[in-house]
Amino acid sequence: MKILMVSSEAVPWAKTGGLADMVSALSISLAKLGHDVRVVIPRYYPIDRSVLKLLPGAMGTPMGGGIEEWSAIYATDMPGTTKKNPVKVYFIDHEIFFGRDGIYGSPTETDFIDNSRRFTFFCRASLQLCRKIKWYPDVLHAHDWPAAVAPVYLKFAERVPGSKAGFKKTVSILTIHNLGYQGIYHKDNFDYAGLGWDVFYNAGFEDWSMLNMLKAGLYSADKINTVSPNYAEETKVQAHGFRLDGVLRYRSADYCGILNGIDTNVWNPAKDKYIPETYSVKNMEGKAKAKEALQKEFGLPKNPDVPVIGMVTRLTDQKGVGDLFGPTYGSAWSICRDMDVQMVLLGSGEHWCESEISSLSSRLSNFKAKIGYSEKTSHLIEAGSDFFLMPSRYEPCGLNQMYSLVYGTLPIVRRTGGLVDTVENYNEKTGAGTGFMFDQLNPSSIYNTVGWAVWAWYNKRKDIEKMKKRGMTQDFSWETSAQKYVELYEKTLA
Ligand code: ADP
């Protein structure tokens, strides 16, 4: 199959979250299965043009009000793919829209005022690129709101009577990575799309008189999916639907969940370059060494007998940090005060939370945190901790709990989204399970469930050891997920 990935992010060029990892990992896995996969992203300012190949000739993109003539296309091959079947990556260059630092915003302008135009242009230009290189995909696979208008153009501008040949047989998939971000802007921006105001309503852009880019994609794509089966179910109800649950119920026959994979070359205790000694189910000595190194790095007393609870997280409401670190009511303080545990955290995000965490660090001898971003420390936390805490408010898929499982670190998670698809709750009677789960998000649920895990650590040690090994043998590889995407593409084409 010929597959075009349209995305605002892809590693190693542009990343703000899991979307960037997923787009590249899925593309590489699909290429390994023999498909012709190409990726298109904007050429943001920090992406060095001098190492890319400039495609000859200018490219005009028809937008409302005329042709955008400024764009150029650069190309390269995705690292990790073969010369025989590389994933080609195209970069849409448009100085006015993308020649600035920041993907969606900057510290002073968190959501660029022209984001609707920037990404509408990007979607139109992605299709125009196919015309330029005379390569038409069987499947156009768009990701999240910045690419959501690509399926709209396909349906309302390309696959309509009288339009130029090329895309007549192309089908579209839209993947939701996080329903919390929808690209909602003033409807005055719609003229720029050049689609006609009937399409504003027919394609589903209209959202209480505003313009909602994701909603239009959800209406217009041939099939839609999200990154875990359970999140697909949850988003069809009001509590998790971010006002689009009605649209998702309406599209439910065409809507499914496919669990993301993890990069097993990077996140694998048997190969990990960041930990003092690699380990596996057969030889767990390296895990004990990692725990020792972790305690040292965070300035905690070296003690193999006390359970270490780790966290690596964005410090935002989605991750449940309010109930954990909220001043006066958060549960982290009472967990560390009442239980014989050590707690380590790596993260950055909302200022109130960063400062609350720094203050806790200075007041508690068994809670230590690093504010910032560090790949190396995140690996050490996954390997060296005994438990990994994720009290997420919502979690479309979640990667950290999968990393934890394969590193023999038991997740303590809220029963939500992809956490339900990946973690099995401990059963005290049978010893079954791979982690500890709770339902309600509030400080006492977190406190009680951490307490339950800590109790099991001190009283049910055999169960804990078995659970670790059970987690380490789970298959979260991208090969399995890519195969499911192939099935979805085939179903859509059929
Ligand atoms: P989300 O994408 O919602 O933030 P996920 O669990 O899906 O949550 O993925 C988060 C990814 O970002 C993981 O790979 C995690 O290790 C990484 N990460 C988050 N914060 C940090 C940090 N401060 N330092 C290093 N890695 C981080």
Short mmCIF file of C-alpha atoms and ligand atoms in Angstrom, two decimals:
data_model
loop_
_atom_site.label_atom_id
_atom_site.label_comp_id
_atom_site.label_asym_id
_atom_site.label_seq_id
_atom_site.Cartn_x
_atom_site.Cartn_y
_atom_site.Cartn_z
CA MET A 1 0.00 0.00 0.00
CA LYS A 2 1.02 3.61 -0.55
CA ILE A 3 0.52 5.47 2.72
CA LEU A 4 0.92 9.20 3.37
CA MET A 5 1.28 10.27 7.00
CA VAL A 6 0.27 13.90 7.51
CA SER A 7 1.48 15.16 10.87
CA SER A 8 2.65 18.33 12.60
CA GLU A 9 5.33 16.34 14.46
CA ALA A 10 7.70 13.47 13.75
CA VAL A 11 10.92 12.48 15.52
CA PRO A 12 13.75 13.32 15.14
CA TRP A 13 12.70 16.69 13.66
CA ALA A 14 9.82 18.08 15.68
CA LYS A 15 8.42 16.82 18.98
CA THR A 16 6.25 18.10 21.78
CA GLY A 17 4.79 14.72 22.83
CA GLY A 18 4.02 11.09 22.06
CA LEU A 19 2.53 11.98 18.62
CA ALA A 20 6.02 12.57 17.20
CA ASP A 21 7.27 9.17 18.36
CA MET A 22 4.19 7.36 17.13
CA VAL A 23 4.23 8.80 13.60
CA SER A 24 7.85 7.81 13.01
CA ALA A 25 7.69 4.43 14.75
CA LEU A 26 4.52 3.41 12.93
CA SER A 27 5.95 4.56 9.58
CA ILE A 28 9.15 2.57 10.11
CA SER A 29 7.20 -0.55 11.10
CA LEU A 30 4.89 -0.25 8.08
CA ALA A 31 7.91 0.12 5.78
CA LYS A 32 9.38 -3.04 7.31
CA LEU A 33 6.15 -4.80 6.34
CA GLY A 34 6.87 -3.74 2.75
CA HIS A 35 4.57 -0.71 2.37
CA ASP A 36 5.53 2.53 0.60
CA VAL A 37 5.22 5.05 3.42
CA ARG A 38 5.85 8.78 3.16
CA VAL A 39 5.58 11.38 5.88
CA VAL A 40 4.88 15.08 5.47
CA ILE A 41 5.55 17.67 8.20
CA PRO A 42 6.09 21.45 8.18
CA ARG A 43 9.66 22.74 7.91
CA TYR A 44 9.90 24.54 11.22
CA TYR A 45 12.63 27.10 11.62
CA PRO A 46 15.00 24.93 13.74
CA ILE A 47 14.97 22.14 11.10
CA ASP A 48 18.22 22.60 9.22
CA ARG A 49 17.50 22.93 5.49
CA SER A 50 21.13 22.48 4.50
CA VAL A 51 21.05 18.73 5.22
CA LEU A 52 17.81 18.21 3.28
CA LYS A 53 17.25 17.86 -0.45
CA LEU A 54 15.35 20.69 -2.13
CA LEU A 55 12.82 19.45 -4.68
CA PRO A 56 13.09 21.45 -7.90
CA GLY A 57 10.43 23.97 -8.94
CA ALA A 58 8.10 26.09 -6.87
CA MET A 59 4.81 24.79 -5.58
CA GLY A 60 1.64 26.81 -5.57
CA THR A 61 -1.06 25.86 -3.10
CA PRO A 62 -4.59 27.06 -3.87
CA MET A 63 -6.07 28.66 -0.76
CA GLY A 64 -8.94 31.05 -0.24
CA GLY A 65 -8.07 34.34 -1.88
CA GLY A 66 -5.47 32.95 -4.29
CA ILE A 67 -2.48 30.73 -4.64
CA GLU A 68 0.12 30.52 -1.88
CA GLU A 69 3.29 30.69 -3.96
CA TRP A 70 5.87 30.83 -1.21
CA SER A 71 6.20 27.19 -0.42
CA ALA A 72 9.12 24.92 -1.21
CA ILE A 73 9.54 21.24 -0.50
CA TYR A 74 12.52 19.57 1.10
CA ALA A 75 12.98 15.82 1.47
CA THR A 76 15.10 13.24 3.22
CA ASP A 77 14.90 9.61 4.32
CA MET A 78 13.75 8.66 7.81
CA PRO A 79 16.62 7.32 9.93
CA GLY A 80 16.16 3.65 10.78
CA THR A 81 14.75 2.74 7.38
CA THR A 82 16.54 0.88 4.59
CA LYS A 83 17.85 2.30 1.29
CA LYS A 84 15.75 -0.33 -0.47
CA ASN A 85 12.47 0.79 1.06
CA PRO A 86 13.06 4.10 2.88
CA VAL A 87 10.32 6.15 4.49
CA LYS A 88 10.56 9.41 2.58
CA VAL A 89 9.94 12.48 4.67
CA TYR A 90 8.81 15.74 3.04
CA PHE A 91 9.02 19.14 4.66
CA ILE A 92 6.63 21.90 3.60
CA ASP A 93 8.54 25.15 3.80
CA HIS A 94 6.63 28.40 4.19
CA GLU A 95 8.65 31.14 5.84
CA ILE A 96 5.71 33.21 7.00
CA PHE A 97 3.88 30.33 8.65
CA PHE A 98 6.71 28.11 9.87
CA GLY A 99 9.83 30.27 9.91
CA ARG A 100 9.61 30.88 13.64
CA ASP A 101 10.61 29.07 16.81
CA GLY A 102 7.89 26.90 18.33
CA ILE A 103 5.53 24.41 16.77
CA TYR A 104 2.20 25.64 18.11
CA GLY A 105 3.28 28.62 20.14
CA SER A 106 6.03 30.40 22.03
CA PRO A 107 6.49 31.30 25.70
CA THR A 108 4.80 34.66 25.08
CA GLU A 109 2.13 33.43 22.65
CA THR A 110 1.19 29.90 23.74
CA ASP A 111 -1.16 29.34 20.77
CA PHE A 112 -0.04 31.26 17.68
CA ILE A 113 -2.81 33.55 16.48
CA ASP A 114 -2.58 32.21 12.92
CA ASN A 115 -2.53 28.50 13.85
CA SER A 116 -5.75 27.82 12.01
CA ARG A 117 -4.28 29.24 8.80
CA ARG A 118 -0.86 27.64 9.33
CA PHE A 119 -2.23 24.14 9.63
CA THR A 120 -5.04 24.52 7.11
CA PHE A 121 -2.38 25.56 4.62
CA PHE A 122 -0.22 22.62 5.69
CA CYS A 123 -3.06 20.16 5.04
CA ARG A 124 -3.80 21.59 1.59
CA ALA A 125 -0.09 21.69 0.74
CA SER A 126 0.30 18.03 1.75
CA LEU A 127 -2.13 17.02 -0.97
CA GLN A 128 -0.55 19.46 -3.40
CA LEU A 129 2.79 17.81 -2.70
CA CYS A 130 1.40 14.50 -4.02
CA ARG A 131 0.44 16.24 -7.26
CA LYS A 132 3.91 17.73 -7.52
CA ILE A 133 5.71 14.40 -7.09
CA LYS A 134 2.98 12.50 -8.98
CA TRP A 135 2.59 10.01 -6.18
CA TYR A 136 -0.93 9.42 -4.92
CA PRO A 137 -1.48 7.45 -1.72
CA ASP A 138 -3.97 4.65 -1.24
CA VAL A 139 -4.30 5.82 2.35
CA LEU A 140 -3.99 9.33 3.69
CA HIS A 141 -3.35 8.97 7.42
CA ALA A 142 -3.77 12.25 9.32
CA HIS A 143 -2.86 12.80 12.97
CA ASP A 144 -4.62 15.09 15.46
CA TRP A 145 -6.15 18.52 14.84
CA PRO A 146 -3.23 20.09 12.90
CA ALA A 147 -3.67 17.46 10.15
CA ALA A 148 -7.42 16.99 10.52
CA VAL A 149 -8.32 19.23 7.59
CA ALA A 150 -6.44 16.96 5.14
CA PRO A 151 -9.28 14.39 5.08
CA VAL A 152 -11.69 17.30 4.60
CA TYR A 153 -9.85 18.48 1.48
CA LEU A 154 -9.75 14.90 0.24
CA LYS A 155 -13.50 14.48 0.61
CA PHE A 156 -14.72 17.95 -0.36
CA ALA A 157 -12.12 19.15 -2.87
CA GLU A 158 -10.42 16.11 -4.38
CA ARG A 159 -12.90 13.24 -4.51
CA VAL A 160 -15.68 15.35 -6.01
CA PRO A 161 -17.00 15.27 -9.57
CA GLY A 162 -14.96 17.49 -11.85
CA SER A 163 -11.80 17.55 -9.77
CA LYS A 164 -8.47 16.51 -11.27
CA ALA A 165 -7.64 12.80 -11.23
CA GLY A 166 -5.19 11.47 -8.65
CA PHE A 167 -6.96 11.09 -5.33
CA LYS A 168 -10.13 9.42 -6.61
CA LYS A 169 -9.30 6.13 -4.89
CA THR A 170 -7.53 7.51 -1.82
CA VAL A 171 -9.15 6.80 1.54
CA SER A 172 -8.50 8.66 4.77
CA ILE A 173 -7.87 7.76 8.40
CA LEU A 174 -7.71 10.29 11.23
CA THR A 175 -6.01 9.28 14.47
CA ILE A 176 -6.89 11.09 17.70
CA HIS A 177 -3.86 11.24 19.99
CA ASN A 178 -5.45 13.54 22.53
CA LEU A 179 -9.04 14.73 22.30
CA GLY A 180 -8.23 17.60 24.66
CA TYR A 181 -6.66 19.56 21.78
CA GLN A 182 -9.04 20.34 18.93
CA GLY A 183 -7.85 23.46 17.10
CA ILE A 184 -10.79 25.77 17.83
CA TYR A 185 -10.53 29.24 16.27
CA HIS A 186 -12.70 32.08 15.12
CA LYS A 187 -14.76 31.16 12.09
CA ASP A 188 -13.48 34.18 10.17
CA ASN A 189 -10.43 32.04 9.50
CA PHE A 190 -12.52 29.70 7.38
CA ASP A 191 -12.42 31.85 4.23
CA TYR A 192 -8.74 31.05 3.95
CA ALA A 193 -9.51 27.33 3.51
CA GLY A 194 -11.08 28.20 0.15
CA LEU A 195 -13.75 25.54 0.58
CA GLY A 196 -17.00 27.49 0.49
CA TRP A 197 -19.29 28.10 3.43
CA ASP A 198 -21.53 25.12 2.66
CA VAL A 199 -18.53 22.96 3.57
CA PHE A 200 -18.20 24.82 6.88
CA TYR A 201 -21.44 23.11 7.88
CA ASN A 202 -21.37 19.94 5.75
CA ALA A 203 -17.86 18.96 6.81
CA GLY A 204 -18.59 19.59 10.48
CA PHE A 205 -16.32 22.61 11.06
CA GLU A 206 -19.09 24.49 12.82
CA ASP A 207 -18.83 24.41 16.63
CA TRP A 208 -21.09 26.89 18.43
CA SER A 209 -20.23 29.46 15.74
CA MET A 210 -16.53 28.74 16.05
CA LEU A 211 -14.27 26.79 13.71
CA ASN A 212 -13.26 23.36 15.05
CA MET A 213 -10.60 21.68 12.91
CA LEU A 214 -10.58 18.32 14.69
CA LYS A 215 -14.34 18.06 14.57
CA ALA A 216 -14.31 18.57 10.78
CA GLY A 217 -11.75 15.79 10.44
CA LEU A 218 -13.81 13.48 12.62
CA TYR A 219 -16.84 14.09 10.41
CA SER A 220 -14.99 13.81 7.13
CA ALA A 221 -12.38 11.06 7.45
CA ASP A 222 -13.41 7.66 6.13
CA LYS A 223 -12.35 5.96 9.36
CA ILE A 224 -11.19 7.35 12.65
CA ASN A 225 -9.27 5.79 15.48
CA THR A 226 -7.54 6.58 18.70
CA VAL A 227 -4.50 5.16 20.44
CA SER A 228 -6.10 2.57 22.73
CA PRO A 229 -9.30 0.52 22.61
CA ASN A 230 -10.49 1.69 26.00
CA TYR A 231 -9.98 5.41 25.20
CA ALA A 232 -12.10 4.84 22.07
CA GLU A 233 -14.93 3.65 24.30
CA GLU A 234 -14.47 6.36 26.93
CA THR A 235 -14.48 9.22 24.43
CA LYS A 236 -17.98 8.26 23.32
CA VAL A 237 -19.33 9.38 26.69
CA GLN A 238 -19.69 12.90 27.95
CA ALA A 239 -17.18 12.63 30.79
CA HIS A 240 -14.28 11.98 28.42
CA GLY A 241 -15.62 13.33 25.13
CA PHE A 242 -14.43 16.94 25.40
CA ARG A 243 -17.78 17.96 23.82
CA LEU A 244 -17.16 15.70 20.81
CA ASP A 245 -18.63 12.53 22.33
CA GLY A 246 -21.76 13.04 20.22
CA VAL A 247 -19.68 13.16 17.03
CA LEU A 248 -17.82 10.02 18.09
CA ARG A 249 -21.06 8.20 18.87
CA TYR A 250 -22.36 9.28 15.46
CA ARG A 251 -19.23 7.84 13.85
CA SER A 252 -18.99 4.80 16.13
CA ALA A 253 -19.29 2.26 13.27
CA ASP A 254 -16.10 3.76 11.80
CA TYR A 255 -14.27 4.40 15.07
CA CYS A 256 -11.88 2.05 16.85
CA GLY A 257 -8.85 2.02 19.17
CA ILE A 258 -5.41 0.63 18.35
CA LEU A 259 -2.87 0.53 21.14
CA ASN A 260 0.42 2.34 20.49
CA GLY A 261 3.59 0.30 20.64
CA ILE A 262 6.86 1.22 22.33
CA ASP A 263 10.30 1.46 20.79
CA THR A 264 11.81 -1.80 22.02
CA ASN A 265 15.29 -0.77 20.87
CA VAL A 266 15.28 2.22 23.20
CA TRP A 267 13.04 0.98 26.00
CA ASN A 268 14.44 -2.42 26.75
CA PRO A 269 16.29 -3.32 30.00
CA ALA A 270 18.37 -5.89 28.09
CA LYS A 271 19.81 -3.19 25.78
CA ASP A 272 19.43 0.06 27.72
CA LYS A 273 22.50 2.33 27.41
CA TYR A 274 21.46 4.66 30.21
CA ILE A 275 21.38 2.20 33.10
CA PRO A 276 24.45 0.93 34.99
CA GLU A 277 23.91 -2.71 34.03
CA THR A 278 21.42 -4.30 31.64
CA TYR A 279 19.06 -6.99 32.91
CA SER A 280 16.31 -9.38 31.91
CA VAL A 281 13.77 -11.75 33.47
CA LYS A 282 16.50 -14.39 33.76
CA ASN A 283 18.96 -12.13 35.54
CA MET A 284 17.56 -9.28 37.58
CA GLU A 285 20.81 -8.13 39.20
CA GLY A 286 20.95 -5.10 36.94
CA LYS A 287 17.63 -3.89 38.37
CA ALA A 288 19.07 -3.87 41.90
CA LYS A 289 22.06 -1.89 40.58
CA ALA A 290 19.74 0.58 38.90
CA LYS A 291 17.87 1.07 42.18
CA GLU A 292 21.13 1.79 43.95
CA ALA A 293 22.16 4.28 41.23
CA LEU A 294 18.75 5.93 41.37
CA GLN A 295 18.90 6.40 45.13
CA LYS A 296 22.37 7.87 44.74
CA GLU A 297 21.36 10.22 41.92
CA PHE A 298 18.44 11.59 43.92
CA GLY A 299 20.40 11.80 47.19
CA LEU A 300 18.28 9.18 48.98
CA PRO A 301 19.73 6.67 51.46
CA LYS A 302 20.93 3.51 49.73
CA ASN A 303 18.48 0.83 50.84
CA PRO A 304 17.34 -2.15 48.74
CA ASP A 305 14.56 -3.02 51.20
CA VAL A 306 12.51 0.16 51.02
CA PRO A 307 10.20 0.44 47.99
CA VAL A 308 10.94 3.28 45.57
CA ILE A 309 7.98 4.90 43.83
CA GLY A 310 8.97 6.67 40.59
CA MET A 311 7.25 9.24 38.39
CA VAL A 312 8.20 10.79 35.04
CA THR A 313 5.54 13.16 33.87
CA ARG A 314 4.40 16.41 32.37
CA LEU A 315 3.12 18.42 35.32
CA THR A 316 -0.34 19.20 33.98
CA ASP A 317 -3.87 18.59 35.14
CA GLN A 318 -4.24 15.64 32.73
CA LYS A 319 -1.69 13.72 34.76
CA GLY A 320 -3.58 14.02 38.07
CA VAL A 321 -0.97 16.25 39.67
CA GLY A 322 -3.59 18.37 41.44
CA ASP A 323 -4.64 15.47 43.67
CA LEU A 324 -1.06 14.48 44.29
CA PHE A 325 0.64 17.82 44.86
CA GLY A 326 -2.19 20.27 45.46
CA PRO A 327 -1.17 22.52 48.37
CA THR A 328 -2.69 21.38 51.70
CA TYR A 329 -4.73 18.50 50.20
CA GLY A 330 -2.41 16.57 47.82
CA SER A 331 -1.62 13.00 48.81
CA ALA A 332 2.16 12.94 48.11
CA TRP A 333 2.88 14.61 51.43
CA SER A 334 0.86 12.10 53.50
CA ILE A 335 2.18 9.10 51.52
CA CYS A 336 5.76 10.09 52.31
CA ARG A 337 4.93 11.01 55.90
CA ASP A 338 3.01 7.82 56.74
CA MET A 339 4.65 5.07 54.71
CA ASP A 340 8.07 3.53 54.70
CA VAL A 341 8.81 4.46 51.08
CA GLN A 342 11.05 6.62 48.93
CA MET A 343 9.58 8.70 46.12
CA VAL A 344 11.39 10.20 43.11
CA LEU A 345 9.98 12.42 40.40
CA LEU A 346 11.22 13.86 37.11
CA GLY A 347 8.98 16.35 35.38
CA SER A 348 8.22 19.85 34.27
CA GLY A 349 5.12 21.85 33.54
CA GLU A 350 2.78 24.14 35.41
CA HIS A 351 4.58 26.62 37.64
CA TRP A 352 2.43 26.11 40.76
CA CYS A 353 3.17 22.39 40.59
CA GLU A 354 6.90 22.79 40.04
CA SER A 355 7.14 25.07 43.05
CA GLU A 356 4.98 22.79 45.24
CA ILE A 357 7.21 19.85 44.32
CA SER A 358 10.39 21.78 45.10
CA SER A 359 8.95 22.74 48.46
CA LEU A 360 7.99 19.08 49.23
CA SER A 361 11.52 18.01 48.27
CA SER A 362 13.00 20.35 50.82
CA ARG A 363 10.59 19.37 53.60
CA LEU A 364 10.58 15.57 53.21
CA SER A 365 13.65 13.36 53.50
CA ASN A 366 12.11 10.56 51.43
CA PHE A 367 10.75 12.63 48.50
CA LYS A 368 13.19 13.93 45.90
CA ALA A 369 12.47 15.57 42.56
CA LYS A 370 14.22 16.94 39.53
CA ILE A 371 12.42 19.63 37.60
CA GLY A 372 13.35 19.43 33.94
CA TYR A 373 13.60 17.01 31.05
CA SER A 374 16.18 14.23 30.94
CA GLU A 375 16.10 11.14 28.77
CA LYS A 376 18.82 9.48 30.86
CA THR A 377 17.14 10.07 34.23
CA SER A 378 13.81 8.88 32.86
CA HIS A 379 15.42 5.54 31.96
CA LEU A 380 17.03 5.27 35.38
CA ILE A 381 13.68 5.92 37.09
CA GLU A 382 11.94 3.26 35.00
CA ALA A 383 14.67 0.72 35.78
CA GLY A 384 15.49 1.61 39.38
CA SER A 385 12.00 2.09 40.84
CA ASP A 386 9.85 -0.66 42.31
CA PHE A 387 6.56 1.08 41.52
CA PHE A 388 5.61 3.73 38.97
CA LEU A 389 2.78 6.12 39.77
CA MET A 390 0.40 7.47 37.08
CA PRO A 391 -2.77 8.93 38.60
CA SER A 392 -3.93 10.30 35.22
CA ARG A 393 -7.18 12.17 34.84
CA TYR A 394 -7.33 10.81 31.30
CA GLU A 395 -4.76 8.90 29.26
CA PRO A 396 -5.32 8.22 25.53
CA CYS A 397 -2.65 5.52 25.56
CA GLY A 398 0.20 6.29 27.96
CA LEU A 399 3.72 5.10 27.33
CA ASN A 400 5.27 5.20 30.77
CA GLN A 401 3.19 2.36 32.18
CA MET A 402 4.33 0.16 29.27
CA TYR A 403 7.96 1.13 29.84
CA SER A 404 7.48 0.33 33.55
CA LEU A 405 6.03 -3.09 32.86
CA VAL A 406 8.89 -4.18 30.62
CA TYR A 407 11.40 -2.86 33.19
CA GLY A 408 9.80 -4.92 35.99
CA THR A 409 8.46 -1.81 37.73
CA LEU A 410 4.86 -2.21 38.84
CA PRO A 411 2.50 0.56 37.70
CA ILE A 412 0.08 2.15 40.16
CA VAL A 413 -2.48 3.72 37.87
CA ARG A 414 -5.93 5.19 37.64
CA ARG A 415 -8.35 2.95 35.75
CA THR A 416 -8.63 5.15 32.66
CA GLY A 417 -7.85 5.14 28.91
CA GLY A 418 -4.95 3.04 27.71
CA LEU A 419 -3.95 2.25 31.29
CA VAL A 420 -6.89 -0.18 31.37
CA ASP A 421 -5.67 -1.92 28.21
CA THR A 422 -2.13 -2.39 29.48
CA VAL A 423 -2.24 -2.93 33.26
CA GLU A 424 -3.98 -5.79 35.03
CA ASN A 425 -5.03 -5.13 38.62
CA TYR A 426 -3.44 -7.20 41.40
CA ASN A 427 -5.58 -9.97 42.81
CA GLU A 428 -4.56 -10.77 46.38
CA LYS A 429 -6.30 -14.16 46.34
CA THR A 430 -4.66 -15.54 43.20
CA GLY A 431 -1.54 -13.38 42.97
CA ALA A 432 -2.53 -12.44 39.39
CA GLY A 433 -1.99 -9.00 37.88
CA THR A 434 0.74 -6.63 36.76
CA GLY A 435 -0.06 -3.50 38.77
CA PHE A 436 -2.37 -1.63 41.13
CA MET A 437 -5.43 0.30 39.99
CA PHE A 438 -7.98 2.73 41.38
CA ASP A 439 -11.12 4.35 39.97
CA GLN A 440 -11.80 7.74 41.46
CA LEU A 441 -9.27 10.50 41.08
CA ASN A 442 -8.93 12.05 44.52
CA PRO A 443 -6.17 12.28 47.13
CA SER A 444 -7.51 9.44 49.28
CA SER A 445 -7.79 6.99 46.35
CA ILE A 446 -4.18 7.67 45.46
CA TYR A 447 -3.12 7.39 49.10
CA ASN A 448 -5.01 4.12 49.65
CA THR A 449 -3.80 2.46 46.45
CA VAL A 450 -0.18 3.42 47.02
CA GLY A 451 -0.71 2.07 50.56
CA TRP A 452 -2.03 -1.19 49.12
CA ALA A 453 1.02 -1.56 46.85
CA VAL A 454 3.39 -0.77 49.71
CA TRP A 455 1.59 -3.28 51.94
CA ALA A 456 2.00 -5.94 49.19
CA TRP A 457 5.70 -5.06 48.95
CA TYR A 458 6.24 -5.76 52.65
CA ASN A 459 3.75 -8.65 53.03
CA LYS A 460 3.28 -10.38 49.67
CA ARG A 461 6.76 -10.30 48.29
CA LYS A 462 6.41 -13.51 46.27
CA ASP A 463 3.40 -12.07 44.44
CA ILE A 464 5.34 -8.86 43.73
CA GLU A 465 8.26 -10.78 42.22
CA LYS A 466 5.91 -12.82 40.02
CA MET A 467 4.07 -9.70 38.89
CA LYS A 468 7.34 -8.06 37.87
CA LYS A 469 8.24 -11.00 35.67
CA ARG A 470 4.74 -11.14 34.21
CA GLY A 471 5.05 -7.49 33.20
CA MET A 472 8.49 -7.96 31.69
CA THR A 473 7.26 -10.59 29.25
CA GLN A 474 4.40 -8.51 27.79
CA ASP A 475 4.55 -7.72 24.07
CA PHE A 476 4.17 -3.98 23.39
CA SER A 477 6.14 -3.98 20.15
CA TRP A 478 5.25 -1.74 17.22
CA GLU A 479 5.08 -4.77 14.92
CA THR A 480 1.85 -5.86 16.60
CA SER A 481 0.32 -2.36 16.41
CA ALA A 482 1.45 -1.78 12.80
CA GLN A 483 -0.27 -5.00 11.77
CA LYS A 484 -3.52 -3.68 13.25
CA TYR A 485 -3.14 -0.43 11.27
CA VAL A 486 -2.64 -2.49 8.10
CA GLU A 487 -5.92 -4.26 8.86
CA LEU A 488 -7.64 -0.91 9.38
CA TYR A 489 -6.26 0.45 6.08
CA GLU A 490 -7.38 -2.69 4.23
CA LYS A 491 -10.83 -2.52 5.75
CA THR A 492 -11.17 1.13 4.76
CA LEU A 493 -9.98 0.49 1.20
CA ALA A 494 -12.41 -2.40 0.91
P1 ADP B 1 2.12 12.19 27.38
O1 ADP B 1 2.45 11.99 25.91
O2 ADP B 1 0.65 12.47 27.64
O3 ADP B 1 3.00 13.18 28.07
P2 ADP B 1 2.98 9.43 27.70
O4 ADP B 1 3.12 8.54 28.91
O5 ADP B 1 2.23 8.88 26.55
O6 ADP B 1 2.38 10.82 28.18
O7 ADP B 1 4.43 9.80 27.16
C1 ADP B 1 5.26 10.70 27.80
C2 ADP B 1 6.67 10.53 27.27
O8 ADP B 1 7.43 11.68 27.58
C3 ADP B 1 7.37 9.35 27.88
O9 ADP B 1 8.30 8.83 26.96
C4 ADP B 1 8.09 10.00 29.07
O10 ADP B 1 9.18 9.25 29.53
C5 ADP B 1 8.50 11.31 28.46
N1 ADP B 1 8.68 12.37 29.45
C6 ADP B 1 7.73 13.15 30.02
N2 ADP B 1 8.29 14.05 30.85
C7 ADP B 1 9.62 13.83 30.81
C8 ADP B 1 10.76 14.44 31.45
N3 ADP B 1 10.60 15.45 32.30
N4 ADP B 1 11.98 13.96 31.16
C9 ADP B 1 12.14 12.92 30.30
N5 ADP B 1 11.12 12.32 29.66
C10 ADP B 1 9.88 12.76 29.91
#
